[in-house]
Amino acid sequence: MFENSKAFSGFAVDDLEVAKKFYGETLGLKVSEQNGLLTLHLAGDRDTLAYPKAGHVPAEYTILNFPVDDIDAAVDELSSRGVTFERYEGLEQDDKGVMRGNGPDIAWFKDPAGNVLSVLRM
């Protein structure tokens, strides 16, 4: 039924303008806004929708993962742009917040709405 449907995912934010600035300027993604919705234009034609939601509650899981070739460079660049990396009890993370050697190297951070994102080296 849906084998030819170009499905896409979406997630909620509490403030669309703040999200637009974060995803567009801090993360450097191409973004567009139409009909009160924000589209993140991700590589490989993988557009993702961000929509405002009254009473937004942040996702407690990773909603968006950004694969990178060099996780240290990505973490350093994001840190220089004001991004703070999350620390999780029970997970061994280095000084930068990167968990290494237990699956892909990965570091988690949050968008201004509190949704969890990650950079990871596959």
Short mmCIF file of N, CA, C and O in Angstrom, two decimals:
data_model
loop_
_atom_site.label_atom_id
_atom_site.label_comp_id
_atom_site.label_asym_id
_atom_site.label_seq_id
_atom_site.Cartn_x
_atom_site.Cartn_y
_atom_site.Cartn_z
N MET A 1 0.80 -1.19 0.00
CA MET A 1 0.00 0.00 0.00
C MET A 1 0.86 1.28 0.00
O MET A 1 0.55 2.21 -0.70
N PHE A 2 1.93 1.31 0.80
CA PHE A 2 2.75 2.51 0.89
C PHE A 2 4.13 2.37 0.28
O PHE A 2 4.99 3.22 0.47
N GLU A 3 4.39 1.32 -0.48
CA GLU A 3 5.74 1.09 -0.97
C GLU A 3 6.29 2.24 -1.82
O GLU A 3 7.49 2.40 -1.93
N ASN A 4 5.43 3.05 -2.42
CA ASN A 4 5.89 4.17 -3.23
C ASN A 4 5.65 5.52 -2.57
O ASN A 4 5.90 6.56 -3.18
N SER A 5 5.17 5.50 -1.34
CA SER A 5 4.92 6.74 -0.61
C SER A 5 6.24 7.29 -0.08
O SER A 5 7.04 6.56 0.51
N LYS A 6 6.47 8.57 -0.28
CA LYS A 6 7.69 9.21 0.22
C LYS A 6 7.43 9.71 1.64
O LYS A 6 7.30 10.90 1.89
N ALA A 7 7.37 8.77 2.56
CA ALA A 7 7.08 9.08 3.95
C ALA A 7 8.18 9.95 4.55
O ALA A 7 9.32 9.93 4.10
N PHE A 8 7.83 10.69 5.55
CA PHE A 8 8.79 11.53 6.27
C PHE A 8 8.39 11.52 7.73
O PHE A 8 7.28 11.19 8.09
N SER A 9 9.34 11.89 8.57
CA SER A 9 9.04 11.93 9.99
C SER A 9 8.94 13.37 10.45
O SER A 9 9.32 14.31 9.75
N GLY A 10 8.41 13.53 11.65
CA GLY A 10 8.26 14.84 12.22
C GLY A 10 8.33 14.77 13.73
O GLY A 10 8.25 13.69 14.32
N PHE A 11 8.51 15.92 14.34
CA PHE A 11 8.55 15.99 15.78
C PHE A 11 8.06 17.37 16.22
O PHE A 11 8.06 18.32 15.45
N ALA A 12 7.66 17.46 17.48
CA ALA A 12 7.10 18.69 18.02
C ALA A 12 8.18 19.55 18.67
O ALA A 12 9.17 19.04 19.21
N VAL A 13 7.95 20.85 18.65
CA VAL A 13 8.77 21.83 19.35
C VAL A 13 7.82 22.80 20.05
O VAL A 13 6.65 22.90 19.69
N ASP A 14 8.35 23.52 21.02
CA ASP A 14 7.50 24.47 21.73
C ASP A 14 7.50 25.86 21.11
O ASP A 14 6.58 26.65 21.32
N ASP A 15 8.52 26.19 20.32
CA ASP A 15 8.64 27.51 19.71
C ASP A 15 9.28 27.36 18.33
O ASP A 15 10.47 27.06 18.22
N LEU A 16 8.49 27.58 17.30
CA LEU A 16 8.96 27.36 15.93
C LEU A 16 10.09 28.31 15.54
O LEU A 16 11.05 27.89 14.88
N GLU A 17 10.03 29.57 15.94
CA GLU A 17 11.08 30.52 15.59
C GLU A 17 12.41 30.17 16.25
O GLU A 17 13.47 30.27 15.62
N VAL A 18 12.37 29.74 17.50
CA VAL A 18 13.58 29.33 18.20
C VAL A 18 14.15 28.08 17.52
O VAL A 18 15.36 27.96 17.31
N ALA A 19 13.27 27.14 17.16
CA ALA A 19 13.71 25.92 16.46
C ALA A 19 14.33 26.27 15.12
O ALA A 19 15.37 25.71 14.74
N LYS A 20 13.72 27.20 14.40
CA LYS A 20 14.25 27.60 13.08
C LYS A 20 15.66 28.16 13.22
O LYS A 20 16.55 27.81 12.44
N LYS A 21 15.89 28.98 14.22
CA LYS A 21 17.21 29.56 14.44
C LYS A 21 18.21 28.46 14.82
O LYS A 21 19.33 28.42 14.30
N PHE A 22 17.84 27.57 15.73
CA PHE A 22 18.74 26.50 16.17
C PHE A 22 19.11 25.57 15.01
O PHE A 22 20.29 25.33 14.75
N TYR A 23 18.11 25.04 14.33
CA TYR A 23 18.38 24.09 13.25
C TYR A 23 19.05 24.77 12.06
O TYR A 23 19.93 24.17 11.43
N GLY A 24 18.66 25.99 11.75
CA GLY A 24 19.23 26.68 10.60
C GLY A 24 20.60 27.30 10.87
O GLY A 24 21.52 27.13 10.07
N GLU A 25 20.74 27.98 12.01
CA GLU A 25 21.99 28.69 12.28
C GLU A 25 22.98 27.84 13.09
O GLU A 25 24.12 27.68 12.70
N THR A 26 22.53 27.30 14.22
CA THR A 26 23.46 26.55 15.07
C THR A 26 23.90 25.26 14.40
O THR A 26 25.09 24.94 14.38
N LEU A 27 22.94 24.49 13.84
CA LEU A 27 23.30 23.23 13.20
C LEU A 27 23.66 23.39 11.73
O LEU A 27 24.23 22.48 11.13
N GLY A 28 23.31 24.52 11.13
CA GLY A 28 23.68 24.78 9.75
C GLY A 28 22.87 24.02 8.71
O GLY A 28 23.33 23.81 7.59
N LEU A 29 21.65 23.64 9.08
CA LEU A 29 20.78 22.93 8.14
C LEU A 29 20.01 23.93 7.28
O LEU A 29 19.71 25.04 7.72
N LYS A 30 19.67 23.51 6.09
CA LYS A 30 18.77 24.30 5.27
C LYS A 30 17.37 24.07 5.84
O LYS A 30 16.95 22.92 6.04
N VAL A 31 16.66 25.16 6.11
CA VAL A 31 15.31 25.06 6.66
C VAL A 31 14.37 25.95 5.86
O VAL A 31 14.80 26.93 5.24
N SER A 32 13.11 25.61 5.88
CA SER A 32 12.10 26.47 5.28
C SER A 32 10.84 26.39 6.14
O SER A 32 10.62 25.41 6.85
N GLU A 33 10.07 27.45 6.07
CA GLU A 33 8.84 27.52 6.86
C GLU A 33 7.67 27.76 5.93
O GLU A 33 7.74 28.63 5.05
N GLN A 34 6.63 26.98 6.11
CA GLN A 34 5.44 27.14 5.28
C GLN A 34 4.23 26.66 6.08
O GLN A 34 4.28 25.61 6.74
N ASN A 35 3.18 27.43 6.04
CA ASN A 35 1.93 27.09 6.73
C ASN A 35 2.14 26.82 8.22
O ASN A 35 1.48 25.95 8.79
N GLY A 36 3.05 27.56 8.84
CA GLY A 36 3.28 27.40 10.26
C GLY A 36 4.04 26.15 10.65
O GLY A 36 4.05 25.75 11.81
N LEU A 37 4.70 25.53 9.68
CA LEU A 37 5.48 24.32 9.90
C LEU A 37 6.91 24.56 9.42
O LEU A 37 7.14 25.28 8.46
N LEU A 38 7.86 23.94 10.10
CA LEU A 38 9.26 24.08 9.74
C LEU A 38 9.74 22.79 9.10
O LEU A 38 9.56 21.71 9.67
N THR A 39 10.35 22.89 7.93
CA THR A 39 10.92 21.72 7.28
C THR A 39 12.43 21.80 7.36
O THR A 39 13.04 22.81 7.01
N LEU A 40 13.03 20.72 7.88
CA LEU A 40 14.48 20.57 7.89
C LEU A 40 14.83 19.80 6.63
O LEU A 40 14.38 18.67 6.44
N HIS A 41 15.61 20.42 5.76
CA HIS A 41 16.00 19.78 4.51
C HIS A 41 17.32 19.04 4.74
O HIS A 41 18.39 19.64 4.67
N LEU A 42 17.22 17.77 5.04
CA LEU A 42 18.39 16.96 5.36
C LEU A 42 18.98 16.36 4.09
O LEU A 42 18.28 16.19 3.09
N ALA A 43 20.25 16.01 4.15
CA ALA A 43 20.93 15.41 2.99
C ALA A 43 20.19 14.16 2.54
O ALA A 43 19.58 13.45 3.35
N GLY A 44 20.25 13.88 1.26
CA GLY A 44 19.62 12.68 0.71
C GLY A 44 18.12 12.80 0.57
O GLY A 44 17.42 11.79 0.58
N ASP A 45 17.62 14.04 0.47
CA ASP A 45 16.17 14.27 0.33
C ASP A 45 15.39 13.62 1.47
O ASP A 45 14.38 12.96 1.26
N ARG A 46 15.87 13.82 2.69
CA ARG A 46 15.23 13.23 3.87
C ARG A 46 14.61 14.34 4.72
O ARG A 46 14.96 14.51 5.88
N ASP A 47 13.72 15.09 4.11
CA ASP A 47 13.09 16.19 4.83
C ASP A 47 12.39 15.70 6.09
O ASP A 47 11.80 14.62 6.11
N THR A 48 12.48 16.50 7.13
CA THR A 48 11.85 16.20 8.40
C THR A 48 11.07 17.43 8.84
O THR A 48 11.53 18.55 8.69
N LEU A 49 9.90 17.20 9.37
CA LEU A 49 9.00 18.27 9.75
C LEU A 49 9.10 18.56 11.24
O LEU A 49 9.10 17.64 12.05
N ALA A 50 9.18 19.84 11.60
CA ALA A 50 9.07 20.26 13.00
C ALA A 50 7.82 21.13 13.09
O ALA A 50 7.61 22.03 12.27
N TYR A 51 6.99 20.85 14.05
CA TYR A 51 5.72 21.56 14.17
C TYR A 51 5.53 22.04 15.61
O TYR A 51 5.97 21.40 16.56
N PRO A 52 4.89 23.20 15.76
CA PRO A 52 4.65 23.72 17.10
C PRO A 52 3.54 22.93 17.78
O PRO A 52 2.57 22.52 17.13
N LYS A 53 3.69 22.72 19.07
CA LYS A 53 2.67 22.00 19.82
C LYS A 53 2.52 22.66 21.19
O LYS A 53 3.48 22.75 21.95
N ALA A 54 1.33 23.12 21.46
CA ALA A 54 1.05 23.69 22.78
C ALA A 54 1.22 22.58 23.82
O ALA A 54 0.84 21.44 23.59
N GLY A 55 1.83 22.92 24.94
CA GLY A 55 2.04 21.92 25.99
C GLY A 55 3.08 20.88 25.61
O GLY A 55 3.08 19.78 26.15
N HIS A 56 3.96 21.25 24.70
CA HIS A 56 5.01 20.33 24.23
C HIS A 56 5.75 19.68 25.39
O HIS A 56 6.13 20.34 26.35
N VAL A 57 5.95 18.39 25.29
CA VAL A 57 6.78 17.63 26.22
C VAL A 57 7.91 17.03 25.39
O VAL A 57 7.65 16.33 24.42
N PRO A 58 9.17 17.32 25.73
CA PRO A 58 10.29 16.82 24.92
C PRO A 58 10.32 15.29 24.86
O PRO A 58 9.96 14.61 25.83
N ALA A 59 10.78 14.80 23.74
CA ALA A 59 10.98 13.36 23.58
C ALA A 59 12.08 12.90 24.54
O ALA A 59 13.08 13.59 24.71
N GLU A 60 11.90 11.75 25.15
CA GLU A 60 12.90 11.20 26.08
C GLU A 60 13.84 10.24 25.37
O GLU A 60 14.58 9.51 26.01
N TYR A 61 13.81 10.23 24.07
CA TYR A 61 14.64 9.36 23.24
C TYR A 61 15.21 10.20 22.11
O TYR A 61 14.80 11.34 21.89
N THR A 62 16.18 9.67 21.41
CA THR A 62 16.83 10.41 20.33
C THR A 62 15.88 10.48 19.13
O THR A 62 15.48 9.46 18.59
N ILE A 63 15.55 11.71 18.73
CA ILE A 63 14.62 11.89 17.62
C ILE A 63 15.32 12.06 16.28
O ILE A 63 14.72 11.86 15.24
N LEU A 64 16.61 12.45 16.33
CA LEU A 64 17.32 12.72 15.08
C LEU A 64 18.81 12.47 15.31
O LEU A 64 19.38 12.95 16.28
N ASN A 65 19.40 11.66 14.44
CA ASN A 65 20.82 11.31 14.53
C ASN A 65 21.55 11.89 13.32
O ASN A 65 21.07 11.75 12.19
N PHE A 66 22.71 12.48 13.56
CA PHE A 66 23.52 13.04 12.49
C PHE A 66 24.82 12.24 12.37
O PHE A 66 25.73 12.42 13.19
N PRO A 67 24.92 11.35 11.37
CA PRO A 67 26.18 10.62 11.16
C PRO A 67 27.27 11.60 10.70
O PRO A 67 27.00 12.48 9.87
N VAL A 68 28.46 11.43 11.25
CA VAL A 68 29.60 12.28 10.89
C VAL A 68 30.83 11.41 10.68
O VAL A 68 30.92 10.31 11.23
N ASP A 69 31.78 11.90 9.91
CA ASP A 69 33.04 11.18 9.69
C ASP A 69 33.98 11.33 10.88
O ASP A 69 34.74 10.42 11.19
N ASP A 70 33.95 12.50 11.51
CA ASP A 70 34.88 12.80 12.61
C ASP A 70 34.07 13.33 13.79
O ASP A 70 33.69 14.51 13.83
N ILE A 71 33.78 12.45 14.74
CA ILE A 71 32.92 12.85 15.86
C ILE A 71 33.58 13.91 16.73
O ILE A 71 32.91 14.81 17.23
N ASP A 72 34.90 13.84 16.90
CA ASP A 72 35.58 14.84 17.72
C ASP A 72 35.46 16.23 17.10
O ASP A 72 35.18 17.21 17.80
N ALA A 73 35.64 16.32 15.79
CA ALA A 73 35.51 17.61 15.11
C ALA A 73 34.07 18.13 15.21
O ALA A 73 33.84 19.32 15.44
N ALA A 74 33.10 17.23 15.06
CA ALA A 74 31.69 17.63 15.15
C ALA A 74 31.35 18.13 16.55
O ALA A 74 30.70 19.17 16.71
N VAL A 75 31.79 17.40 17.57
CA VAL A 75 31.52 17.80 18.95
C VAL A 75 32.21 19.14 19.25
O VAL A 75 31.60 20.03 19.87
N ASP A 76 33.43 19.29 18.81
CA ASP A 76 34.15 20.55 19.04
C ASP A 76 33.44 21.72 18.36
O ASP A 76 33.29 22.80 18.95
N GLU A 77 33.02 21.52 17.12
CA GLU A 77 32.34 22.59 16.39
C GLU A 77 31.00 22.94 17.05
O GLU A 77 30.68 24.12 17.23
N LEU A 78 30.23 21.93 17.40
CA LEU A 78 28.96 22.20 18.06
C LEU A 78 29.17 22.90 19.41
O LEU A 78 28.44 23.83 19.75
N SER A 79 30.17 22.47 20.15
CA SER A 79 30.47 23.11 21.44
C SER A 79 30.81 24.58 21.24
O SER A 79 30.38 25.44 22.01
N SER A 80 31.57 24.88 20.17
CA SER A 80 31.94 26.27 19.89
C SER A 80 30.72 27.11 19.51
O SER A 80 30.75 28.33 19.62
N ARG A 81 29.65 26.45 19.10
CA ARG A 81 28.40 27.14 18.74
C ARG A 81 27.42 27.18 19.91
O ARG A 81 26.26 27.53 19.74
N GLY A 82 27.89 26.77 21.09
CA GLY A 82 27.06 26.87 22.29
C GLY A 82 26.26 25.63 22.65
O GLY A 82 25.47 25.65 23.59
N VAL A 83 26.46 24.54 21.92
CA VAL A 83 25.74 23.30 22.21
C VAL A 83 26.40 22.62 23.41
O VAL A 83 27.62 22.52 23.48
N THR A 84 25.58 22.14 24.33
CA THR A 84 26.05 21.41 25.50
C THR A 84 25.68 19.95 25.33
O THR A 84 24.55 19.63 24.97
N PHE A 85 26.62 19.07 25.60
CA PHE A 85 26.38 17.64 25.43
C PHE A 85 25.87 17.02 26.72
O PHE A 85 26.27 17.40 27.82
N GLU A 86 24.95 16.09 26.55
CA GLU A 86 24.29 15.43 27.66
C GLU A 86 25.20 14.38 28.29
O GLU A 86 26.03 13.76 27.61
N ARG A 87 25.00 14.17 29.56
CA ARG A 87 25.68 13.10 30.32
C ARG A 87 24.60 12.18 30.86
O ARG A 87 23.61 12.65 31.41
N TYR A 88 24.79 10.91 30.68
CA TYR A 88 23.81 9.93 31.14
C TYR A 88 24.43 8.99 32.16
O TYR A 88 25.48 8.39 31.90
N GLU A 89 23.77 8.88 33.29
CA GLU A 89 24.23 7.99 34.35
C GLU A 89 24.28 6.55 33.83
O GLU A 89 23.36 6.10 33.13
N GLY A 90 25.35 5.88 34.15
CA GLY A 90 25.51 4.48 33.74
C GLY A 90 26.18 4.31 32.39
O GLY A 90 26.47 3.19 31.99
N LEU A 91 26.40 5.40 31.66
CA LEU A 91 27.10 5.32 30.37
C LEU A 91 28.48 5.94 30.53
O LEU A 91 28.63 7.01 31.10
N GLU A 92 29.48 5.24 30.01
CA GLU A 92 30.85 5.75 30.05
C GLU A 92 31.03 6.74 28.91
O GLU A 92 31.00 6.35 27.74
N GLN A 93 31.20 8.01 29.26
CA GLN A 93 31.41 9.06 28.28
C GLN A 93 32.71 9.78 28.62
O GLN A 93 33.04 9.96 29.79
N ASP A 94 33.43 10.21 27.58
CA ASP A 94 34.70 10.91 27.81
C ASP A 94 34.45 12.37 28.19
O ASP A 94 33.30 12.79 28.38
N ASP A 95 35.52 13.14 28.28
CA ASP A 95 35.42 14.54 28.69
C ASP A 95 34.54 15.37 27.76
O ASP A 95 33.97 16.37 28.18
N LYS A 96 34.45 14.97 26.51
CA LYS A 96 33.63 15.70 25.54
C LYS A 96 32.17 15.27 25.58
O LYS A 96 31.32 15.89 24.95
N GLY A 97 31.88 14.16 26.28
CA GLY A 97 30.52 13.63 26.31
C GLY A 97 30.30 12.53 25.30
O GLY A 97 29.16 12.10 25.09
N VAL A 98 31.35 12.04 24.68
CA VAL A 98 31.24 10.99 23.67
C VAL A 98 31.32 9.61 24.34
O VAL A 98 32.23 9.36 25.13
N MET A 99 30.37 8.75 24.02
CA MET A 99 30.44 7.36 24.44
C MET A 99 31.15 6.60 23.32
O MET A 99 30.74 6.65 22.17
N ARG A 100 32.22 5.91 23.69
CA ARG A 100 33.04 5.21 22.69
C ARG A 100 33.12 3.73 23.01
O ARG A 100 33.13 3.33 24.17
N GLY A 101 33.22 2.91 21.95
CA GLY A 101 33.50 1.50 22.12
C GLY A 101 32.32 0.63 22.54
O GLY A 101 32.50 -0.53 22.87
N ASN A 102 31.13 1.19 22.54
CA ASN A 102 29.94 0.41 22.89
C ASN A 102 28.90 0.68 21.80
O ASN A 102 27.92 1.36 22.01
N GLY A 103 29.18 0.17 20.61
CA GLY A 103 28.40 0.54 19.43
C GLY A 103 29.11 1.69 18.75
O GLY A 103 30.30 1.93 18.98
N PRO A 104 28.38 2.46 17.94
CA PRO A 104 29.04 3.60 17.29
C PRO A 104 29.43 4.65 18.33
O PRO A 104 28.74 4.79 19.36
N ASP A 105 30.51 5.37 18.08
CA ASP A 105 30.84 6.51 18.94
C ASP A 105 29.72 7.52 18.80
O ASP A 105 29.33 7.87 17.68
N ILE A 106 29.19 8.00 19.93
CA ILE A 106 28.00 8.84 19.90
C ILE A 106 28.03 9.86 21.02
O ILE A 106 28.54 9.59 22.10
N ALA A 107 27.47 11.04 20.72
CA ALA A 107 27.31 12.09 21.73
C ALA A 107 25.92 12.69 21.54
O ALA A 107 25.48 12.92 20.42
N TRP A 108 25.24 12.91 22.65
CA TRP A 108 23.87 13.41 22.63
C TRP A 108 23.80 14.86 23.07
O TRP A 108 24.55 15.29 23.94
N PHE A 109 22.86 15.59 22.48
CA PHE A 109 22.60 16.97 22.87
C PHE A 109 21.12 17.24 22.65
O PHE A 109 20.41 16.41 22.07
N LYS A 110 20.64 18.37 23.14
CA LYS A 110 19.22 18.69 23.02
C LYS A 110 19.01 19.95 22.19
O LYS A 110 19.85 20.85 22.19
N ASP A 111 17.86 19.98 21.51
CA ASP A 111 17.46 21.20 20.82
C ASP A 111 16.83 22.12 21.87
O ASP A 111 16.65 21.73 23.03
N PRO A 112 16.52 23.37 21.52
CA PRO A 112 15.96 24.29 22.51
C PRO A 112 14.64 23.81 23.12
O PRO A 112 14.28 24.23 24.22
N ALA A 113 13.92 22.92 22.45
CA ALA A 113 12.66 22.39 22.98
C ALA A 113 12.90 21.21 23.91
O ALA A 113 11.95 20.65 24.47
N GLY A 114 14.17 20.78 24.05
CA GLY A 114 14.49 19.67 24.94
C GLY A 114 14.49 18.32 24.28
O GLY A 114 14.71 17.29 24.93
N ASN A 115 14.26 18.25 22.96
CA ASN A 115 14.32 16.98 22.23
C ASN A 115 15.77 16.52 22.10
O ASN A 115 16.65 17.33 21.88
N VAL A 116 15.98 15.22 22.21
CA VAL A 116 17.34 14.66 22.16
C VAL A 116 17.77 14.40 20.72
O VAL A 116 17.04 13.79 19.94
N LEU A 117 18.97 14.87 20.39
CA LEU A 117 19.60 14.66 19.08
C LEU A 117 20.96 14.02 19.34
O LEU A 117 21.45 13.99 20.48
N SER A 118 21.59 13.50 18.28
CA SER A 118 22.93 12.95 18.47
C SER A 118 23.79 13.18 17.23
O SER A 118 23.27 13.39 16.13
N VAL A 119 25.10 13.15 17.48
CA VAL A 119 26.07 12.99 16.40
C VAL A 119 26.72 11.65 16.66
O VAL A 119 26.96 11.27 17.82
N LEU A 120 26.95 10.90 15.62
CA LEU A 120 27.57 9.59 15.80
C LEU A 120 28.44 9.25 14.61
O LEU A 120 28.21 9.70 13.49
N ARG A 121 29.47 8.48 14.90
CA ARG A 121 30.38 7.98 13.86
C ARG A 121 30.04 6.52 13.68
O ARG A 121 30.20 5.71 14.59
N MET A 122 29.56 6.20 12.50
CA MET A 122 29.12 4.83 12.20
C MET A 122 30.31 3.95 11.87
O MET A 122 31.27 4.33 11.36
#
